[in-house]
Short mmCIF file of C-alpha atoms and ligand atoms in Angstrom, two decimals:
data_model
loop_
_atom_site.label_atom_id
_atom_site.label_comp_id
_atom_site.label_asym_id
_atom_site.label_seq_id
_atom_site.Cartn_x
_atom_site.Cartn_y
_atom_site.Cartn_z
CA MET N 278 135.31 97.67 107.27
CA ASP N 279 137.60 95.80 104.86
CA LEU N 280 135.75 95.41 101.55
CA ARG N 281 138.42 93.36 99.79
CA LEU N 282 137.69 89.72 99.04
CA SER N 283 139.85 87.01 100.55
CA PRO N 284 141.73 84.55 98.27
CA GLU N 285 139.07 81.92 99.16
CA HIS N 286 136.31 84.26 98.05
CA GLU N 287 138.18 85.03 94.84
CA ALA N 288 138.54 81.29 94.18
CA PHE N 289 134.83 80.80 94.79
CA ARG N 290 134.06 83.64 92.38
CA ALA N 291 136.29 82.09 89.72
CA GLU N 292 134.57 78.71 90.13
CA ALA N 293 131.09 80.25 89.78
CA ARG N 294 132.16 82.40 86.82
CA SER N 295 133.71 79.51 84.97
CA PHE N 296 130.61 77.31 85.41
CA LEU N 297 128.19 80.05 84.35
CA ASP N 298 130.21 81.24 81.36
CA ASP N 299 130.71 77.69 80.17
CA ARG N 300 127.03 76.67 80.36
CA LEU N 301 125.50 79.96 79.24
CA GLY N 302 127.97 80.19 76.38
CA GLY N 303 127.13 76.63 75.31
CA ARG N 304 124.14 74.37 75.79
CA PHE N 305 122.04 77.00 77.57
CA ALA N 306 122.93 80.00 75.38
CA LYS N 307 119.28 80.31 74.37
CA VAL N 308 118.18 81.29 77.88
CA ARG N 309 121.00 83.76 78.50
CA GLY N 310 119.51 87.14 79.45
CA ARG N 311 115.92 85.87 79.15
CA GLY N 312 113.16 85.38 81.72
CA GLY N 313 113.90 88.60 83.62
CA PRO N 314 111.49 91.41 84.55
CA GLY N 315 108.40 91.29 82.33
CA ASP N 316 109.96 88.43 80.37
CA GLU N 317 109.20 85.68 82.86
CA HIS N 318 106.76 83.88 80.51
CA VAL N 319 109.37 82.83 77.93
CA LEU N 320 111.26 79.56 77.47
CA PHE N 321 109.78 77.83 80.49
CA ASP N 322 110.92 74.29 79.58
CA GLU N 323 114.45 75.47 78.79
CA ARG N 324 114.67 77.50 82.00
CA TRP N 325 113.34 74.57 84.04
CA ALA N 326 116.09 72.42 82.49
CA TRP N 327 118.54 75.19 83.48
CA GLU N 328 117.26 75.09 87.07
CA GLN N 329 118.00 71.36 87.10
CA GLU N 330 121.44 71.95 85.61
CA LEU N 331 122.19 74.34 88.49
CA GLY N 332 120.98 71.65 90.88
CA ARG N 333 123.14 68.92 89.31
CA HIS N 334 126.20 71.07 89.94
CA ASN N 335 125.25 72.01 93.49
CA TRP N 336 124.55 75.70 92.79
CA ILE N 337 121.12 75.64 94.49
CA GLY N 338 120.83 76.05 98.24
CA LEU N 339 124.31 77.48 98.57
CA GLY N 340 123.82 78.66 102.15
CA TRP N 341 121.97 75.57 103.39
CA PRO N 342 123.72 73.18 105.75
CA THR N 343 125.63 70.39 104.04
CA GLU N 344 123.62 67.73 105.94
CA TYR N 345 120.59 68.80 103.87
CA GLY N 346 122.48 68.87 100.59
CA GLY N 347 123.51 72.55 100.61
CA ARG N 348 127.04 73.88 100.35
CA GLY N 349 127.13 75.59 103.73
CA ALA N 350 128.32 78.72 101.92
CA SER N 351 128.73 81.99 103.83
CA LEU N 352 126.52 85.00 103.06
CA PHE N 353 129.46 86.59 101.27
CA GLU N 354 129.81 83.58 99.01
CA GLN N 355 126.10 83.56 98.27
CA VAL N 356 126.21 87.20 97.25
CA ILE N 357 129.27 86.51 95.09
CA PHE N 358 127.32 83.77 93.31
CA TYR N 359 124.29 86.02 92.74
CA GLU N 360 126.61 88.74 91.44
CA GLU N 361 128.25 86.35 89.01
CA TYR N 362 124.87 85.01 88.01
CA ALA N 363 123.68 88.52 87.10
CA ARG N 364 126.96 89.44 85.40
CA SER N 365 126.86 86.38 83.17
CA GLY N 366 123.25 87.05 82.08
CA GLY N 367 121.84 84.10 84.03
CA PRO N 368 118.15 83.69 83.11
CA GLY N 369 115.23 84.49 85.43
CA ARG N 370 115.00 81.51 87.77
CA VAL N 371 111.85 79.36 87.59
CA GLY N 372 112.95 78.18 91.04
CA ILE N 373 113.11 81.65 92.56
CA VAL N 374 110.38 80.88 95.13
CA ASN N 375 112.01 77.49 95.82
CA GLU N 376 115.44 78.68 96.69
CA GLY N 377 114.62 82.15 98.01
CA LEU N 378 111.53 81.47 100.10
CA ILE N 379 110.34 77.95 100.89
CA GLY N 380 113.78 76.30 100.92
CA PRO N 381 115.28 78.42 103.70
CA THR N 382 111.93 78.35 105.54
CA LEU N 383 111.99 74.54 105.63
CA VAL N 384 115.64 74.51 106.64
CA HIS N 385 114.82 76.83 109.52
CA PHE N 386 111.30 75.84 110.62
CA GLY N 387 110.59 72.46 108.99
CA ASP N 388 110.63 69.20 110.92
CA GLU N 389 112.97 66.41 109.92
CA ALA N 390 110.40 64.56 107.79
CA GLN N 391 109.45 67.77 105.92
CA LYS N 392 113.10 68.52 105.24
CA ARG N 393 113.77 65.02 103.94
CA ARG N 394 110.65 65.07 101.75
CA PHE N 395 110.94 68.53 100.18
CA LEU N 396 114.51 69.84 100.25
CA PRO N 397 116.05 67.29 97.81
CA ARG N 398 113.50 68.21 95.13
CA ILE N 399 114.21 71.89 95.57
CA LEU N 400 117.91 71.19 95.32
CA ASP N 401 117.55 69.20 92.11
CA GLY N 402 114.94 71.59 90.69
CA THR N 403 112.35 68.91 90.02
CA GLU N 404 109.51 70.51 92.03
CA LEU N 405 108.45 74.15 91.78
CA TRP N 406 106.67 76.18 94.46
CA CYS N 407 104.42 79.21 94.73
CA GLN N 408 103.61 81.51 97.63
CA GLY N 409 99.99 81.61 98.88
CA TYR N 410 99.96 84.69 101.11
CA SER N 411 98.01 87.58 99.57
CA GLU N 412 94.23 87.65 99.39
CA PRO N 413 91.81 90.28 98.13
CA ASN N 414 91.59 91.69 101.68
CA ALA N 415 95.03 90.73 102.94
CA GLY N 416 98.06 92.20 101.19
CA SER N 417 100.15 94.62 103.25
CA ASP N 418 97.78 93.67 106.05
CA LEU N 419 98.60 89.98 105.84
CA ALA N 420 97.18 89.26 109.31
CA ASN N 421 93.73 89.72 107.78
CA VAL N 422 93.99 86.34 106.01
CA SER N 423 90.60 84.64 105.78
CA THR N 424 91.39 81.44 103.82
CA LYS N 425 90.41 78.62 106.20
CA ALA N 426 91.71 75.11 106.71
CA VAL N 427 89.45 72.67 108.56
CA ARG N 428 90.79 69.46 110.05
CA ASP N 429 89.43 66.29 108.44
CA GLY N 430 91.19 63.18 109.77
CA ASP N 431 94.87 63.50 109.00
CA GLU N 432 94.28 66.17 106.36
CA TRP N 433 93.28 69.82 106.10
CA SER N 434 90.40 70.84 103.87
CA ILE N 435 91.18 74.34 102.53
CA HIS N 436 88.61 76.93 101.44
CA GLY N 437 89.25 80.48 100.29
CA GLN N 438 91.07 82.57 97.73
CA LYS N 439 94.62 83.75 97.18
CA VAL N 440 95.63 86.40 94.66
CA TRP N 441 98.77 87.63 92.86
CA THR N 442 100.19 84.11 93.22
CA SER N 443 103.31 84.21 91.03
CA LEU N 444 104.08 81.12 88.97
CA ALA N 445 101.11 79.16 90.41
CA HIS N 446 100.44 77.85 86.89
CA TRP N 447 103.82 76.11 86.88
CA ALA N 448 104.10 75.09 90.51
CA GLN N 449 103.58 71.60 91.93
CA TRP N 450 103.30 72.93 95.51
CA CYS N 451 102.04 76.01 97.31
CA PHE N 452 102.76 77.18 100.86
CA VAL N 453 99.42 78.52 102.04
CA VAL N 454 98.95 80.81 105.02
CA CYS N 455 95.50 79.95 106.32
CA ARG N 456 93.33 80.24 109.40
CA THR N 457 93.14 76.91 111.24
CA ASP N 458 91.46 78.29 114.36
CA PRO N 459 88.07 79.60 113.21
CA GLU N 460 87.64 81.71 116.37
CA SER N 461 90.98 83.46 115.96
CA LYS N 462 91.70 86.99 114.80
CA ARG N 463 94.68 88.71 113.19
CA HIS N 464 98.01 86.89 113.44
CA LYS N 465 96.88 84.29 115.96
CA GLY N 466 95.37 80.95 114.83
CA LEU N 467 97.15 80.90 111.44
CA SER N 468 99.04 77.92 110.04
CA TYR N 469 101.57 77.52 107.25
CA VAL N 470 100.35 74.58 105.19
CA LEU N 471 102.01 72.87 102.21
CA ALA N 472 99.43 71.97 99.57
CA PRO N 473 99.93 70.08 96.30
CA MET N 474 98.65 72.15 93.36
CA ASP N 475 97.54 69.34 91.08
CA GLN N 476 94.23 68.37 92.69
CA PRO N 477 90.49 68.90 92.07
CA GLY N 478 89.98 71.43 94.90
CA ILE N 479 92.30 74.04 93.32
CA GLU N 480 91.48 76.34 90.43
CA ILE N 481 94.08 78.68 88.96
CA ARG N 482 93.00 81.73 86.96
CA PRO N 483 95.71 83.82 85.30
CA ILE N 484 95.74 87.61 85.76
CA VAL N 485 96.81 89.58 82.70
CA GLN N 486 99.43 92.24 83.50
CA ILE N 487 100.30 95.45 81.64
CA THR N 488 103.04 93.50 79.84
CA GLY N 489 100.23 91.40 78.30
CA THR N 490 101.61 88.30 80.02
CA SER N 491 100.42 86.51 83.16
CA GLU N 492 103.14 85.98 85.72
CA PHE N 493 100.65 85.78 88.53
CA ASN N 494 97.23 84.28 89.19
CA GLU N 495 94.17 84.03 91.35
CA VAL N 496 94.07 80.68 93.16
CA PHE N 497 90.75 79.35 94.47
CA PHE N 498 90.64 76.62 97.12
CA ASP N 499 87.41 74.66 97.36
CA GLY N 500 88.04 71.73 99.67
CA ALA N 501 91.66 71.30 98.55
CA ARG N 502 93.54 68.75 100.65
CA ALA N 503 96.84 69.08 102.48
CA ARG N 504 98.40 66.70 104.97
CA ILE N 505 98.34 67.79 108.62
CA ASP N 506 101.96 66.67 108.98
CA HIS N 507 102.81 69.13 106.20
CA THR N 508 102.07 72.07 108.53
CA VAL N 509 105.37 73.93 108.94
CA GLY N 510 106.20 75.02 112.50
CA GLY N 511 103.11 73.25 113.87
CA GLU N 512 99.44 74.24 113.99
CA GLY N 513 98.79 77.86 114.99
CA ASN N 514 102.36 79.02 114.41
CA GLY N 515 101.84 80.22 110.84
CA TRP N 516 102.50 83.89 111.52
CA LYS N 517 105.98 83.30 112.88
CA VAL N 518 106.88 81.03 109.95
CA ALA N 519 105.33 83.43 107.40
CA MET N 520 107.39 86.34 108.77
CA GLY N 521 110.50 84.15 108.62
CA THR N 522 109.86 83.52 104.92
CA LEU N 523 109.54 87.26 104.26
CA ALA N 524 112.88 87.91 105.93
CA PHE N 525 114.48 85.37 103.57
CA GLU N 526 112.74 87.06 100.61
CA ARG N 527 114.49 90.33 101.40
CA GLY N 528 117.81 88.56 102.03
CA ALA N 529 120.94 87.44 100.20
CA SER N 530 119.68 87.10 96.63
CA THR N 531 118.61 90.75 96.43
CA LEU N 532 122.02 91.83 97.69
CA GLY N 533 123.75 90.47 94.60
CA GLN N 534 121.34 91.77 92.03
CA GLN N 535 122.92 95.14 91.32
CA LEU N 536 125.20 93.53 88.73
CA GLY N 537 122.03 92.63 86.81
CA PHE N 538 120.98 96.28 87.10
CA GLU N 539 124.43 97.25 85.85
CA ARG N 540 123.90 95.12 82.74
CA GLU N 541 120.59 96.85 82.15
CA LEU N 542 122.20 100.26 82.60
CA GLY N 543 124.93 99.20 80.14
CA THR N 544 122.27 98.38 77.53
CA ILE N 545 120.52 101.71 78.16
CA THR N 546 123.82 103.63 77.90
CA ASP N 547 124.68 101.89 74.61
CA LEU N 548 121.27 102.82 73.25
CA ALA N 549 121.77 106.43 74.42
CA ARG N 550 125.06 106.47 72.48
CA ARG N 551 123.35 105.19 69.34
CA ASN N 552 120.51 107.68 69.71
CA GLY N 553 122.93 110.59 70.12
CA LEU N 554 121.69 111.28 73.65
CA THR N 555 125.10 111.17 75.31
CA SER N 556 125.60 114.82 74.42
CA ASP N 557 122.19 115.79 75.77
CA PRO N 558 122.86 117.45 79.15
CA VAL N 559 119.77 115.99 80.84
CA PHE N 560 120.39 112.38 79.73
CA ARG N 561 124.07 112.64 80.69
CA GLN N 562 122.99 113.63 84.19
CA ARG N 563 120.47 110.82 84.45
CA LEU N 564 122.89 108.15 83.21
CA ALA N 565 125.63 109.30 85.58
CA GLU N 566 123.17 109.47 88.46
CA ALA N 567 122.09 105.89 87.80
CA TRP N 568 125.70 104.71 87.72
CA ILE N 569 126.47 106.47 91.01
CA THR N 570 123.36 105.03 92.65
CA LEU N 571 124.51 101.55 91.69
CA ARG N 572 127.85 102.17 93.39
CA VAL N 573 126.07 103.30 96.55
CA MET N 574 123.81 100.24 96.33
CA ARG N 575 126.81 97.94 96.18
CA PHE N 576 128.43 99.48 99.25
CA HIS N 577 125.15 99.37 101.09
CA ALA N 578 124.78 95.69 100.18
CA LEU N 579 128.24 94.95 101.58
CA ARG N 580 127.46 96.86 104.77
CA THR N 581 124.15 95.01 105.11
CA LEU N 582 126.04 91.75 104.83
CA SER N 583 128.09 92.54 107.89
CA VAL N 584 124.90 93.41 109.81
CA LEU N 585 123.19 90.24 108.56
CA GLU N 586 125.96 88.21 110.07
CA HIS N 587 125.65 89.91 113.46
CA GLY N 588 122.14 90.86 114.45
CA ASP N 589 118.88 92.70 113.72
CA VAL N 590 118.46 92.60 110.00
CA SER N 591 114.97 93.95 109.48
CA ARG N 592 115.77 97.63 109.19
CA GLU N 593 118.79 97.08 106.94
CA THR N 594 116.89 94.78 104.60
CA SER N 595 113.98 97.26 104.51
CA ILE N 596 116.39 100.07 103.58
CA HIS N 597 117.88 97.89 100.86
CA LYS N 598 114.47 96.88 99.47
CA LEU N 599 113.29 100.51 99.38
CA PHE N 600 116.53 101.64 97.76
CA TRP N 601 116.77 99.04 94.98
CA ALA N 602 113.05 99.05 94.18
CA ASN N 603 112.95 102.81 93.63
CA PHE N 604 116.19 102.72 91.67
CA HIS N 605 114.94 99.95 89.41
CA ARG N 606 111.60 101.64 88.75
CA GLY N 607 113.51 104.81 87.80
CA LEU N 608 115.81 102.75 85.56
CA GLY N 609 112.75 101.44 83.70
CA GLU N 610 111.66 105.04 83.10
CA LEU N 611 115.12 105.99 81.88
CA ALA N 612 115.09 102.99 79.50
CA VAL N 613 111.95 104.07 77.65
CA ASP N 614 112.94 107.75 77.74
CA VAL N 615 116.18 106.82 75.97
CA GLN N 616 114.16 104.88 73.39
CA GLY N 617 112.21 108.05 72.69
CA ALA N 618 109.12 107.67 70.48
CA ASN N 619 110.17 104.08 69.63
CA GLY N 620 109.45 103.16 73.24
CA MET N 621 105.75 103.56 72.49
CA ILE N 622 105.72 100.98 69.68
CA ALA N 623 105.39 97.25 70.39
CA ASP N 624 107.86 96.04 67.79
CA GLY N 625 110.39 94.02 69.76
CA PRO N 626 112.63 91.24 68.39
CA ILE N 627 111.02 87.81 67.82
CA GLU N 628 113.35 85.20 69.30
CA THR N 629 110.88 82.80 70.89
CA PRO N 630 107.28 81.78 70.03
CA GLU N 631 106.09 83.80 73.06
CA ASP N 632 107.70 86.95 71.60
CA GLU N 633 105.29 86.79 68.67
CA ARG N 634 102.35 87.29 71.01
CA TYR N 635 104.03 89.99 73.11
CA PRO N 636 106.53 91.76 70.85
CA LEU N 637 107.95 94.10 73.50
CA ASP N 638 111.69 94.58 73.74
CA LEU N 639 113.58 94.13 76.98
CA MET N 640 113.62 97.88 77.71
CA GLN N 641 109.85 98.12 77.42
CA ARG N 642 109.45 95.02 79.60
CA LEU N 643 111.78 96.52 82.17
CA PHE N 644 109.73 99.72 82.25
CA LEU N 645 106.40 97.93 82.65
CA TYR N 646 107.50 95.24 85.10
CA SER N 647 109.56 97.50 87.36
CA ARG N 648 106.34 99.32 88.35
CA ALA N 649 105.75 96.20 90.50
CA ASP N 650 109.12 96.36 92.27
CA THR N 651 107.86 98.91 94.79
CA ILE N 652 104.85 96.72 95.63
CA TYR N 653 105.80 93.03 95.99
CA GLY N 654 107.87 91.77 98.91
CA GLY N 655 106.44 94.67 100.98
CA SER N 656 105.52 98.01 99.40
CA ASN N 657 107.52 101.22 99.79
CA GLN N 658 105.13 102.48 102.43
CA ILE N 659 105.44 99.29 104.46
CA GLN N 660 109.25 99.44 104.30
CA ARG N 661 109.16 103.05 105.53
CA ASN N 662 106.89 102.01 108.40
CA VAL N 663 109.40 99.31 109.40
CA ILE N 664 112.27 101.79 109.19
CA GLY N 665 110.26 104.36 111.16
CA GLU N 666 109.71 101.92 114.00
CA ARG N 667 112.99 99.96 114.00
CA ALA N 668 115.46 102.70 113.07
CA LEU N 669 113.83 105.91 114.33
CA GLY N 670 112.00 104.40 117.27
CA LEU N 671 108.67 105.90 116.19
CA PRO N 672 105.62 104.51 117.98
CA PRO N 673 103.83 101.62 116.22
CA GLU N 674 101.18 102.59 113.69
CA PRO N 675 97.81 103.36 115.26
CA LYS N 676 95.49 100.36 114.86
CA VAL N 677 92.46 100.86 112.64
CA VAL N 678 89.45 99.82 114.69
C1 LIG H 766 104.66 91.21 90.63
C2 LIG H 766 104.02 90.78 91.91
C3 LIG H 766 104.13 89.47 92.33
C4 LIG H 766 103.52 89.06 93.49
N1 LIG H 766 103.63 87.75 93.85
C5 LIG H 766 102.97 87.30 94.97
C6 LIG H 766 103.01 85.93 95.32
O1 LIG H 766 103.63 85.10 94.63
N2 LIG H 766 102.32 85.52 96.39
C7 LIG H 766 101.62 86.39 97.19
O2 LIG H 766 101.05 85.96 98.18
N3 LIG H 766 101.57 87.70 96.88
C8 LIG H 766 102.22 88.18 95.79
N4 LIG H 766 102.16 89.50 95.44
C9 LIG H 766 101.31 90.39 96.22
C10 LIG H 766 102.06 91.39 97.08
O3 LIG H 766 102.61 90.76 98.20
C11 LIG H 766 101.03 92.48 97.47
O4 LIG H 766 100.69 93.16 96.28
C12 LIG H 766 101.59 93.44 98.48
O5 LIG H 766 101.76 92.81 99.71
C13 LIG H 766 100.64 94.66 98.65
O6 LIG H 766 99.37 94.22 98.96
P1 LIG H 766 98.09 94.70 98.12
O7 LIG H 766 98.39 94.52 96.68
O8 LIG H 766 96.91 94.02 98.69
O9 LIG H 766 98.00 96.26 98.38
P2 LIG H 766 97.44 96.96 99.69
O10 LIG H 766 98.01 96.31 100.91
O11 LIG H 766 95.96 97.06 99.60
O12 LIG H 766 98.09 98.39 99.57
C14 LIG H 766 97.56 99.41 98.71
C15 LIG H 766 98.37 100.68 98.94
O13 LIG H 766 98.22 101.11 100.32
C16 LIG H 766 99.50 101.23 100.93
N5 LIG H 766 99.42 100.80 102.33
C17 LIG H 766 98.85 99.64 102.78
N6 LIG H 766 98.98 99.56 104.12
C18 LIG H 766 99.62 100.68 104.53
C19 LIG H 766 100.07 101.17 105.78
N7 LIG H 766 99.85 100.49 106.91
N8 LIG H 766 100.72 102.37 105.81
C20 LIG H 766 100.96 103.07 104.68
N9 LIG H 766 100.55 102.66 103.44
C21 LIG H 766 99.91 101.49 103.37
C22 LIG H 766 100.41 100.29 100.15
O14 LIG H 766 101.76 100.66 100.26
C23 LIG H 766 99.88 100.47 98.73
O15 LIG H 766 100.43 101.62 98.16
C24 LIG H 766 102.77 89.97 94.28
C25 LIG H 766 102.66 91.29 93.87
C26 LIG H 766 103.26 91.70 92.69
C27 LIG H 766 103.11 93.14 92.27
#
């Protein structure tokens, strides 16, 4: 496999780099490097303005077809953009669910009216979305969803509870996986419904995390309304659409993220230098190991790209998810180990009003937040099950009766 970039790819990289360096060095300097793991609560208004700046310059929806306002960029180009984004210290995206999950889902499964209604506002960053999948009894076992939607004229009336709903407190819309056939069981009889968040039938309760902040929420539906014609993929086809969304979640954006990890490792290595740990044999080993793992991750990402372009992606994306999630959790541990006793003191820099309430530094946030990496988007155990079945040909898991 030829891993060199073509002149066109190099030109695309230069264009992305120039845009990002210009904006993040100027008007948006405040958000540079902020809003990442465990830091997602800060500078919301500024980061929302940044999302819209990306949209104005056509950097959202890179891979979407041009007829829907995307750039029609190849997977390689998308990964190049995500790499440049991470390298330049691009802030955590308030539109991460928009671009990574619901956008590609609508492009793939939405009808024409849904595309025309929703895609432009994802592309210009004016509407934000959240993902209504997990419930108290349906996480890894998503087919156990019990939130119900009952037909009432040309609307659904939704009753039930979702949990761990990231960014629900900011979102204008939620894609809700719910049971529209009351007699159905498991993955049959589910629908993928688009519900507006600002309405009387929805209550959002924040969940406080170990970082002290609340990235995610419980969301209660008590007769919330959604239009029937906002059912993606048609009534009863929710499972297929929901699985499609998950495949996008494990797709291109995660392949470019190792440059963000490299920045984090750079910060940790600088701190190790200052703390005199670069002559400690154990820390030297751990730093070098992390650097090597990042190299392997990059080559694996490139290899995955070629598979993504040609066929069954599920096992490759599961391998990638498992690999980066474990690496990143370990990097968080290395970060606080390098801080030594200081890592135990909440005395981080105060750069924003939110920092006053949660004075953790970025290393501490990385440590705390990265515990979640091996859970969301499919836990480690679930990824291994997928790999067991799709790569090793193991029999499917026995069903619990
Ligand atoms: C930071 C964060 C953000 C999130 N954001 C969202 C969001 O925006 N929207 C949303 O809908 N959800 C979200 N989630 C929820 C996430 O999808 C679930 O946490 C995840 O699917 C696991 O489900 P669970 O928490 O119910 O754990 P469970 O499924 O109950 O799992 C508990 C443990 O059992 C293991 N396990 C479960 N089943 C099996 C099996 N068959 N074989 C082997 N081991 C198994 C799991 O690996 C885990 O270790 C988020 C989670 C986190 C941590």
